[in-house]
Coordinates of C-alpha atoms (C1' of nucleotides) in Angstrom, one line a residue:
Chain A
M24 CA -14.0 -17.0 -8.6
F25 CA -13.0 -19.3 -5.7
D26 CA -14.7 -19.8 -2.3
A27 CA -13.1 -17.9 0.5
P28 CA -10.6 -19.9 2.6
D29 CA -12.2 -21.2 5.7
S30 CA -9.2 -21.1 8.0
D31 CA -5.7 -19.7 8.3
A32 CA -4.3 -23.1 7.4
D33 CA -6.5 -23.3 4.3
L34 CA -5.3 -19.8 3.2
L35 CA -1.7 -20.7 3.8
A36 CA -2.0 -23.9 1.9
R37 CA -3.4 -22.0 -1.1
A38 CA -0.6 -19.5 -0.9
Q39 CA 2.0 -22.2 -0.7
A40 CA 0.5 -23.7 -3.9
L41 CA 1.3 -20.5 -5.6
T42 CA 4.9 -20.4 -4.5
G43 CA 7.3 -20.6 -7.5
R44 CA 4.5 -20.1 -10.0
T45 CA 4.7 -17.3 -12.5
L46 CA 2.1 -14.6 -12.9
G47 CA 1.5 -15.9 -16.4
E48 CA 0.7 -19.4 -15.1
I49 CA -1.6 -18.1 -12.5
A50 CA -3.4 -15.8 -15.0
R51 CA -3.9 -18.7 -17.4
V52 CA -5.5 -20.9 -14.7
L53 CA -7.8 -18.0 -13.9
D54 CA -8.5 -17.4 -17.6
Q55 CA -7.1 -13.9 -17.4
S56 CA -4.8 -12.1 -19.7
V57 CA -1.6 -10.4 -18.6
P58 CA -1.8 -6.7 -19.1
A59 CA 0.4 -5.5 -22.0
D60 CA 1.3 -2.1 -20.4
P61 CA 2.6 -2.5 -16.8
L62 CA 2.6 1.3 -16.4
R63 CA -1.1 1.3 -16.6
S64 CA -1.6 -1.9 -14.5
K65 CA -0.2 -1.0 -11.2
G66 CA -2.6 -2.9 -9.1
W67 CA -2.9 -5.9 -11.3
I68 CA -0.7 -8.3 -9.4
G69 CA -2.5 -7.7 -6.1
E70 CA -5.8 -8.2 -7.7
L71 CA -4.7 -11.4 -9.4
L72 CA -3.5 -12.8 -6.1
E73 CA -6.8 -11.8 -4.5
T74 CA -8.7 -13.9 -7.1
A75 CA -6.3 -16.8 -6.9
L76 CA -6.6 -17.0 -3.1
G77 CA -10.3 -16.5 -2.8
A78 CA -10.4 -13.0 -1.4
S79 CA -13.8 -11.5 -1.1
A80 CA -13.8 -7.8 -0.3
G81 CA -13.3 -6.3 -3.7
N82 CA -12.9 -2.6 -3.1
L83 CA -15.1 -2.5 -0.1
P84 CA -13.5 -1.2 3.1
Q85 CA -13.0 -4.6 4.6
P86 CA -10.3 -7.1 5.1
D87 CA -9.6 -9.2 2.0
F88 CA -10.5 -12.4 3.9
L89 CA -13.3 -11.0 6.0
A90 CA -14.1 -14.1 8.0
L91 CA -10.4 -14.6 9.0
G92 CA -9.7 -10.9 9.5
I93 CA -6.7 -11.1 7.2
E94 CA -5.4 -8.5 4.8
L95 CA -3.5 -9.5 1.7
K96 CA -0.5 -7.5 0.6
S97 CA 1.7 -8.3 -2.3
V98 CA 5.3 -7.1 -2.0
P99 CA 7.6 -6.4 -5.0
I100 CA 11.0 -7.9 -4.3
A101 CA 14.2 -6.9 -6.1
R102 CA 17.6 -8.0 -5.1
G103 CA 16.1 -9.9 -2.2
R104 CA 14.5 -6.8 -0.7
P105 CA 11.1 -5.0 -1.0
R106 CA 11.5 -2.4 -3.7
E107 CA 8.5 -0.2 -2.7
S108 CA 6.8 1.0 0.4
T109 CA 3.4 -0.6 1.2
F110 CA 0.3 1.5 1.2
V111 CA -1.8 1.0 4.4
C112 CA -4.8 3.4 4.2
S113 CA -5.6 7.0 3.6
A114 CA -5.1 9.6 6.3
A115 CA -7.8 11.8 7.8
L116 CA -6.2 15.2 7.3
A117 CA -7.9 16.5 10.4
G118 CA -6.5 13.6 12.3
E119 CA -8.4 10.7 13.8
G120 CA -7.8 11.6 17.5
V121 CA -8.9 8.2 18.6
G122 CA -5.6 6.8 19.8
W123 CA -3.5 4.1 18.3
A124 CA -5.6 1.3 19.7
A125 CA -8.7 2.4 17.7
C126 CA -7.0 3.8 14.6
R127 CA -7.4 2.5 11.0
V128 CA -3.7 1.7 10.6
R129 CA -3.7 -0.7 13.5
H130 CA -6.8 -2.4 12.3
K131 CA -5.4 -2.8 8.8
L132 CA -2.2 -4.3 10.0
A133 CA -3.6 -6.6 12.7
K134 CA -3.1 -9.7 10.5
V135 CA -1.5 -9.6 7.1
L136 CA -0.7 -12.3 4.5
W137 CA 2.5 -11.0 2.8
V138 CA 3.1 -12.5 -0.7
P139 CA 6.5 -11.6 -2.2
V140 CA 6.5 -11.3 -6.0
E141 CA 9.5 -10.6 -8.2
A142 CA 9.6 -7.0 -9.2
E143 CA 11.7 -7.2 -12.4
G144 CA 11.2 -8.7 -15.8
S145 CA 8.0 -9.1 -17.8
L146 CA 4.8 -9.5 -15.8
T147 CA 4.2 -12.9 -17.3
D148 CA 7.5 -14.3 -16.1
R149 CA 7.6 -12.9 -12.6
R150 CA 7.5 -15.6 -9.9
V151 CA 5.6 -15.6 -6.6
G152 CA 7.6 -16.3 -3.5
A153 CA 6.7 -17.9 -0.2
A154 CA 3.9 -16.2 1.6
R155 CA 4.0 -15.3 5.3
L156 CA 1.2 -14.7 7.7
W157 CA 2.2 -11.9 10.1
S158 CA 0.9 -9.9 13.0
P159 CA 2.9 -7.1 14.6
S160 CA 5.2 -8.1 17.4
L161 CA 5.3 -6.0 20.5
D162 CA 8.3 -4.2 19.1
D163 CA 6.6 -3.7 15.8
E164 CA 3.6 -2.4 17.5
A165 CA 5.6 0.1 19.6
L166 CA 7.3 1.5 16.6
L167 CA 4.1 1.8 14.6
A168 CA 2.2 3.4 17.5
A169 CA 4.9 6.0 18.2
D170 CA 5.0 7.0 14.5
W171 CA 1.2 7.1 14.2
E172 CA 0.7 9.1 17.3
E173 CA 3.2 11.7 16.2
L174 CA 1.7 12.0 12.7
D175 CA -1.9 12.1 13.8
A176 CA -1.0 14.8 16.4
L177 CA 0.4 16.9 13.6
L178 CA -2.7 16.4 11.5
R179 CA -4.9 17.4 14.4
L180 CA -2.9 20.6 14.8
G181 CA -3.5 21.5 11.2
Q182 CA 0.2 21.1 10.3
H183 CA -0.4 18.7 7.4
W184 CA 1.7 20.8 5.1
E185 CA 4.7 20.3 7.3
I186 CA 4.4 16.6 7.1
E187 CA 6.9 15.1 4.7
A188 CA 7.6 11.5 4.0
R189 CA 10.8 11.8 6.0
R190 CA 8.8 11.8 9.2
G191 CA 8.2 8.4 10.9
R192 CA 10.7 5.6 11.5
V193 CA 8.6 2.8 10.0
L194 CA 5.3 4.5 9.1
Q195 CA 5.2 7.6 6.9
L196 CA 2.7 9.9 5.2
R197 CA 2.9 10.4 1.4
P198 CA 0.6 11.7 -1.3
K199 CA -2.2 9.4 -2.2
G200 CA -4.4 11.0 -4.9
A201 CA -5.6 10.3 -8.4
D202 CA -3.4 13.2 -9.5
G203 CA -2.1 16.6 -8.5
R204 CA -5.6 18.1 -8.5
A205 CA -7.2 15.7 -6.0
T206 CA -8.2 17.4 -2.7
T207 CA -9.8 16.4 0.6
W208 CA -10.9 18.2 3.7
A209 CA -8.2 19.3 6.2
L210 CA -7.7 21.6 9.1
D211 CA -5.4 24.6 9.0
E212 CA -3.5 26.0 11.9
S213 CA -6.3 28.1 13.2
G214 CA -8.7 25.2 13.0
E215 CA -10.5 26.3 9.8
W216 CA -11.6 23.7 7.3
I217 CA -9.7 23.9 4.0
R218 CA -9.0 21.7 1.0
A219 CA -5.6 20.0 0.8
K220 CA -3.9 17.2 -1.1
P221 CA -4.8 13.8 0.2
L222 CA -2.2 11.8 2.1
G223 CA -1.9 8.1 2.9
Y224 CA -0.1 6.0 5.5
Y225 CA 2.7 3.8 4.0
L226 CA 5.0 1.3 5.6
R227 CA 8.7 2.0 4.8
A228 CA 10.3 -0.7 2.7
S229 CA 13.0 -1.1 5.4
F230 CA 10.3 -2.1 7.8
T231 CA 8.6 -4.7 5.6
A232 CA 12.1 -6.0 4.9
R233 CA 12.6 -6.7 8.6
I234 CA 9.2 -8.3 9.1
L235 CA 9.7 -10.5 6.1
E236 CA 13.2 -11.5 7.0
P237 CA 12.2 -14.7 8.8
L238 CA 11.4 -16.0 5.3
Q239 CA 15.0 -16.6 4.7
Chain B
dA20 C1' -14.3 11.8 -3.4
dC21 C1' -12.6 7.7 -1.4
dA22 C1' -12.1 2.8 -1.0
dT23 C1' -9.6 -1.0 -3.3
dG24 C1' -4.9 -2.5 -5.6
dA25 C1' -0.1 -0.4 -5.9
dT26 C1' 4.1 1.5 -8.9
dC27 C1' 6.2 5.3 -11.5
dA28 C1' 9.2 9.3 -12.0
dT29 C1' 12.1 12.7 -10.1
dT30 C1' 15.2 14.2 -6.7
dG31 C1' 19.2 14.2 -3.8
Chain C
dC5 C1' 20.2 4.0 -6.2
dA6 C1' 17.1 4.9 -2.3
dA7 C1' 13.7 7.9 -0.8
dT8 C1' 10.2 11.2 -1.6
dG9 C1' 6.5 13.1 -4.1
dA10 C1' 3.2 12.0 -8.0
dT11 C1' 0.4 9.1 -10.5
dC12 C1' -2.6 5.0 -12.8
dA13 C1' -6.9 1.8 -12.8
dT14 C1' -11.4 0.3 -11.2
dG15 C1' -15.7 0.2 -8.4
dT16 C1' -19.0 2.3 -5.2

DNA sequence: ACATGATCATTG
DNA sequence: CAATGATCATGT
């Protein structure tokens, strides 16, 4: 649709141009129609923003802005706070065992453009807020690393069934499947390969609220 | 099945 | 009403 942004500043300028616009306005410029059924259009806002900002990755396992190493995340905002957690990536149910420094969560979160979007009202009338380019602070990184190491250790021990969303202060594991029948490979406690429900890493809404707070 | 994009629906 | 567990769409 559009060329990829050629610098952080270029990307930020494009994002700023969207600030205050409604999704209906953006869709019209892109010659797209706004979905009639929000229930069946869960990823539409993120995809619209990708197109509007010149993201390139599509659904390939790459950063949205490959040349800049930047990931795009839209955040639904209600009453001034993120209403939902943020999906990061799927979890290997046998664990990665590579350490925080080399894990997929850290790579995903190295540099993120957060774009707040109103979470209430009709899709057409929701407004885009001021975007923010973020990388984890040392404190953020320490919290994320501690949670990830704990969760990955449990996965490697074959204790994935004990993992509930309550674990993790800022990073959690939750179901991530097409439906209740989806399965993936996992280890059990005796180290045997079994099928289990897929899980994904998510950032808690309380964490994204804190990292977006400097927006105020 | 798993990557991309997330929000929905039920529970406590 | 927030948090947890479940689900929806699309492309490879």
